[in-house]
Tab-separated table of C-alpha atoms in Angstrom:
chain	number	residue	atom	x	y	z
A	1	GLY	CA	-17.481	0.801	-1.403
A	2	ILE	CA	-15.471	1.178	-4.558
A	3	GLN	CA	-14.284	-1.992	-6.282
A	4	VAL	CA	-10.847	-2.209	-7.899
A	5	GLU	CA	-10.219	-5.088	-10.266
A	6	GLN	CA	-6.897	-5.920	-11.836
A	7	SER	CA	-6.173	-8.181	-14.764
A	8	PRO	CA	-4.650	-10.532	-15.476
A	9	PRO	CA	-4.119	-12.048	-12.012
A	10	ASP	CA	-0.950	-13.775	-13.195
A	11	LEU	CA	1.373	-13.110	-16.106
A	12	ILE	CA	4.456	-15.095	-17.085
A	13	LEU	CA	6.756	-13.689	-19.757
A	14	GLN	CA	10.209	-14.110	-21.166
A	15	GLU	CA	12.804	-11.455	-20.630
A	16	GLY	CA	12.527	-8.765	-23.288
A	17	ALA	CA	8.787	-9.070	-23.768
A	18	ASN	CA	6.317	-6.219	-23.341
A	19	SER	CA	3.296	-6.356	-21.049
A	20	THR	CA	0.130	-4.441	-20.290
A	21	LEU	CA	-1.562	-4.595	-16.899
A	22	ARG	CA	-5.085	-3.307	-16.463
A	23	CYS	CA	-6.932	-1.749	-13.526
A	24	ASN	CA	-10.695	-1.158	-13.611
A	25	PHE	CA	-12.534	0.725	-10.896
A	26	SER	CA	-16.235	0.857	-10.243
A	27	ASP	CA	-16.750	4.553	-9.498
A	28	SER	CA	-15.170	7.928	-10.098
A	29	VAL	CA	-11.927	8.475	-8.213
A	30	ASN	CA	-9.847	11.422	-7.121
A	31	ASN	CA	-6.527	9.760	-7.689
A	32	LEU	CA	-4.814	6.538	-8.652
A	33	GLN	CA	-1.421	5.038	-7.898
A	34	TRP	CA	0.494	2.069	-9.264
A	35	PHE	CA	2.852	0.158	-6.969
A	36	HIS	CA	5.363	-2.637	-7.436
A	37	GLN	CA	5.744	-5.040	-4.534
A	38	ASN	CA	9.176	-6.595	-4.764
A	39	PRO	CA	10.119	-10.076	-3.501
A	40	TRP	CA	11.052	-8.578	-0.102
A	41	GLY	CA	7.528	-7.232	0.306
A	42	GLN	CA	8.324	-3.559	-0.147
A	43	LEU	CA	5.741	-1.368	-1.888
A	44	ILE	CA	7.486	0.826	-4.409
A	45	ASN	CA	5.513	3.725	-5.821
A	46	LEU	CA	5.613	3.695	-9.625
A	47	PHE	CA	3.124	6.323	-10.681
A	48	TYR	CA	0.697	8.767	-9.184
A	49	ILE	CA	-1.646	9.217	-12.118
A	50	PRO	CA	-5.221	10.472	-11.635
A	51	SER	CA	-5.519	11.049	-15.387
A	52	GLY	CA	-3.446	11.210	-18.542
A	53	THR	CA	-0.192	9.459	-19.363
A	54	LYS	CA	3.166	9.362	-17.611
A	55	GLN	CA	6.405	7.645	-18.501
A	56	ASN	CA	9.405	6.642	-16.436
A	57	GLY	CA	12.033	4.717	-18.364
A	58	ARG	CA	10.629	1.400	-19.560
A	59	LEU	CA	7.402	1.930	-17.644
A	60	SER	CA	4.453	4.070	-18.575
A	61	ALA	CA	0.910	4.433	-17.323
A	62	THR	CA	-2.317	5.811	-18.690
A	63	THR	CA	-5.466	6.580	-16.746
A	64	VAL	CA	-8.774	7.306	-18.475
A	65	ALA	CA	-10.786	8.520	-15.520
A	66	THR	CA	-14.007	9.007	-17.485
A	67	GLU	CA	-13.958	5.338	-18.490
A	68	ARG	CA	-12.720	4.148	-15.094
A	69	TYR	CA	-9.587	2.301	-16.021
A	70	SER	CA	-5.836	2.587	-15.936
A	71	LEU	CA	-3.130	0.701	-17.806
A	72	LEU	CA	0.469	0.024	-16.833
A	73	TYR	CA	2.881	-0.761	-19.664
A	74	ILE	CA	6.205	-2.467	-19.138
A	75	SER	CA	8.489	-2.652	-22.148
A	76	SER	CA	11.565	-4.837	-22.634
A	77	SER	CA	10.890	-6.718	-19.386
A	78	GLN	CA	13.775	-7.669	-17.113
A	79	THR	CA	13.865	-10.333	-14.410
A	80	THR	CA	13.989	-7.557	-11.807
A	81	ASP	CA	10.513	-6.480	-12.948
A	82	SER	CA	9.092	-9.623	-11.352
A	83	GLY	CA	6.761	-9.149	-8.421
A	84	VAL	CA	3.213	-8.081	-7.763
A	85	TYR	CA	1.836	-4.897	-9.293
A	86	PHE	CA	-0.943	-3.156	-7.400
A	87	CYS	CA	-3.299	-0.467	-8.535
A	88	ALA	CA	-4.866	1.637	-5.767
A	89	VAL	CA	-7.454	4.401	-5.913
A	90	ILE	CA	-8.606	7.216	-3.681
A	91	GLN	CA	-12.277	8.036	-3.684
A	92	GLY	CA	-13.534	11.091	-1.858
A	93	ALA	CA	-12.062	10.649	1.617
A	94	GLN	CA	-8.495	9.794	2.311
A	95	LYS	CA	-8.026	6.077	2.167
A	96	LEU	CA	-6.339	4.224	-0.639
A	97	VAL	CA	-8.234	1.144	-1.848
A	98	PHE	CA	-6.075	-1.572	-3.424
A	99	GLY	CA	-6.830	-4.083	-6.119
A	100	GLN	CA	-5.866	-7.729	-5.770
A	101	GLY	CA	-2.728	-7.260	-7.811
A	102	THR	CA	-1.144	-8.814	-10.887
A	103	ARG	CA	1.700	-11.239	-10.215
A	104	LEU	CA	4.293	-10.797	-12.946
A	105	THR	CA	7.014	-13.380	-13.462
A	106	ILE	CA	9.792	-12.625	-15.940
A	107	ASN	CA	11.846	-15.658	-16.889
A	108	PRO	CA	15.406	-15.329	-18.186
B	1	GLU	CA	14.241	11.118	-1.934
B	2	PRO	CA	12.493	11.310	1.471
B	3	GLU	CA	11.454	7.983	2.975
B	4	VAL	CA	8.983	6.597	5.456
B	5	THR	CA	10.947	4.517	7.953
B	6	GLN	CA	9.489	1.542	9.801
B	7	THR	CA	10.969	-0.462	12.665
B	8	PRO	CA	11.411	-3.288	13.317
B	9	SER	CA	11.493	-4.943	9.905
B	10	HIS	CA	10.435	-8.251	11.425
B	11	GLN	CA	8.901	-9.065	14.800
B	12	VAL	CA	7.952	-12.409	16.268
B	13	THR	CA	5.658	-12.375	19.274
B	14	GLN	CA	3.675	-14.821	21.346
B	15	MET	CA	-0.085	-14.833	21.153
B	16	GLY	CA	-1.583	-12.532	23.763
B	17	GLN	CA	1.421	-10.224	23.922
B	18	GLU	CA	1.329	-6.520	23.133
B	19	VAL	CA	3.329	-5.195	20.210
B	20	ILE	CA	4.156	-1.693	19.087
B	21	LEU	CA	5.086	-1.035	15.490
B	22	ARG	CA	6.948	2.162	14.832
B	23	CYS	CA	7.012	4.535	11.903
B	24	VAL	CA	8.718	7.808	11.110
B	25	PRO	CA	6.723	9.524	8.345
B	26	ILE	CA	8.203	12.088	5.977
B	27	SER	CA	8.737	15.241	7.995
B	28	ASN	CA	6.433	17.698	6.232
B	29	HIS	CA	3.611	15.228	5.695
B	30	LEU	CA	0.306	15.762	7.439
B	31	TYR	CA	-1.670	12.581	6.807
B	32	PHE	CA	-0.630	9.233	8.234
B	33	TYR	CA	-1.915	5.718	7.646
B	34	TRP	CA	-1.520	2.106	8.626
B	35	TYR	CA	-2.266	-0.726	6.211
B	36	ARG	CA	-1.759	-4.444	6.512
B	37	GLN	CA	-1.284	-7.310	4.093
B	38	ILE	CA	-1.920	-10.903	5.092
B	39	LEU	CA	0.380	-13.211	3.148
B	40	GLY	CA	-0.774	-13.619	-0.440
B	41	GLN	CA	-3.645	-11.177	-0.120
B	42	LYS	CA	-4.248	-7.578	-1.046
B	43	VAL	CA	-3.248	-4.566	1.004
B	44	GLU	CA	-6.020	-3.505	3.414
B	45	PHE	CA	-6.645	-0.138	5.041
B	46	LEU	CA	-6.554	-0.038	8.833
B	47	VAL	CA	-6.613	3.592	9.957
B	48	SER	CA	-5.930	7.165	8.905
B	49	PHE	CA	-4.687	9.903	11.213
B	50	TYR	CA	-4.749	13.661	10.717
B	51	ASN	CA	-4.444	16.630	13.027
B	52	ASN	CA	-3.644	14.370	15.965
B	53	GLU	CA	-6.731	12.256	15.719
B	54	ILE	CA	-8.120	9.273	13.857
B	55	SER	CA	-10.002	10.451	10.783
B	56	GLU	CA	-11.155	7.070	9.533
B	57	LYS	CA	-10.791	3.439	10.558
B	58	SER	CA	-11.785	0.116	9.064
B	59	GLU	CA	-13.735	-2.745	10.604
B	60	ILE	CA	-10.430	-4.510	11.188
B	61	PHE	CA	-9.293	-1.702	13.497
B	62	ASP	CA	-11.105	-2.859	16.618
B	63	ASP	CA	-10.451	-2.131	20.287
B	64	GLN	CA	-7.265	-4.196	20.208
B	65	PHE	CA	-5.635	-1.605	17.971
B	66	SER	CA	-4.571	1.929	18.749
B	67	VAL	CA	-2.429	4.587	17.108
B	68	GLU	CA	-0.428	7.421	18.533
B	69	ARG	CA	1.820	10.235	17.414
B	70	PRO	CA	3.651	10.711	20.687
B	71	ASP	CA	6.283	13.290	19.793
B	72	GLY	CA	5.524	14.953	16.469
B	73	SER	CA	7.765	12.658	14.461
B	74	ASN	CA	6.941	9.047	15.350
B	75	PHE	CA	3.676	7.337	14.490
B	76	THR	CA	2.938	4.061	16.241
B	77	LEU	CA	0.491	1.203	15.910
B	78	LYS	CA	-0.169	-0.818	19.055
B	79	ILE	CA	-1.852	-4.201	19.124
B	80	ARG	CA	-2.855	-4.897	22.698
B	81	SER	CA	-3.260	-8.664	22.754
B	82	THR	CA	-2.052	-10.275	19.568
B	83	LYS	CA	-3.884	-13.144	17.895
B	84	LEU	CA	-2.591	-15.624	15.345
B	85	GLU	CA	-4.629	-13.896	12.653
B	86	ASP	CA	-2.767	-10.635	13.274
B	87	SER	CA	0.232	-12.155	11.504
B	88	ALA	CA	0.757	-9.941	8.473
B	89	MET	CA	2.945	-7.279	6.911
B	90	TYR	CA	2.074	-3.890	8.374
B	91	PHE	CA	2.750	-0.818	6.286
B	92	CYS	CA	2.896	2.780	7.400
B	93	ALA	CA	2.241	5.503	4.827
B	94	SER	CA	2.124	9.270	4.745
B	95	ARG	CA	1.296	12.057	2.372
B	96	SER	CA	1.631	15.818	2.414
B	97	GLY	CA	-1.994	16.612	1.646
B	98	ALA	CA	-5.130	15.693	-0.201
B	99	GLY	CA	-4.337	15.542	-3.901
B	100	TYR	CA	-0.872	14.102	-3.338
B	101	GLY	CA	0.370	10.544	-3.583
B	102	TYR	CA	1.068	8.165	-0.739
B	103	THR	CA	4.574	7.123	0.254
B	104	PHE	CA	4.802	3.737	1.935
B	105	GLY	CA	7.403	2.442	4.338
B	106	SER	CA	9.104	-0.878	3.739
B	107	GLY	CA	6.851	-2.654	6.235
B	108	THR	CA	7.067	-4.650	9.446
B	109	ARG	CA	6.461	-8.365	9.123
B	110	LEU	CA	4.639	-9.447	12.285
B	111	THR	CA	4.536	-13.136	13.103
B	112	VAL	CA	2.344	-14.252	16.002
B	113	VAL	CA	3.138	-17.729	17.330
């Protein structure tokens, strides 16, 4: 099956810093989503981005489907951005396949 | 914004007991899913459900698991005889069609003791 790899596995930053999270996938995909899992375990949808670039406030994402990667940018980090960020892809059939996640810690 | 609702948020059960996890997907969505996440690990696919039948299931989804959409609005996951290793966060998700994003519920944390 398709492999989804995220990097880095852990990232620790000071408040106000910018960060880039990467998601590589091993095969062509129909769609890609980025999620934030907050400290309570909830999965919050950030972006549905099969290709191109989208922005939502301090967050933006870019997917280059032909090169099989996606990037999530977080600017001016806040402590509330802490948590685990998951990339997940859909290939062919319906199921979403998740990466292992990047654990982001923003220190005040 | 429409939400996927899951109940209960946390359930503790004794090993060997049956549990039913409940979900109310977004009303006009057609595709329904269950995922689980063992503590500290990635989110794993369990089963997908479309047109009142299972369309795909993973190796994890063995005979102890079943899903049902009993009344056109609820979507349930039943674990017949729970094991310690079933302890996990269980997520329900839905989407309106192929080509659309998934919306996840806030999860049910199942603890088997």
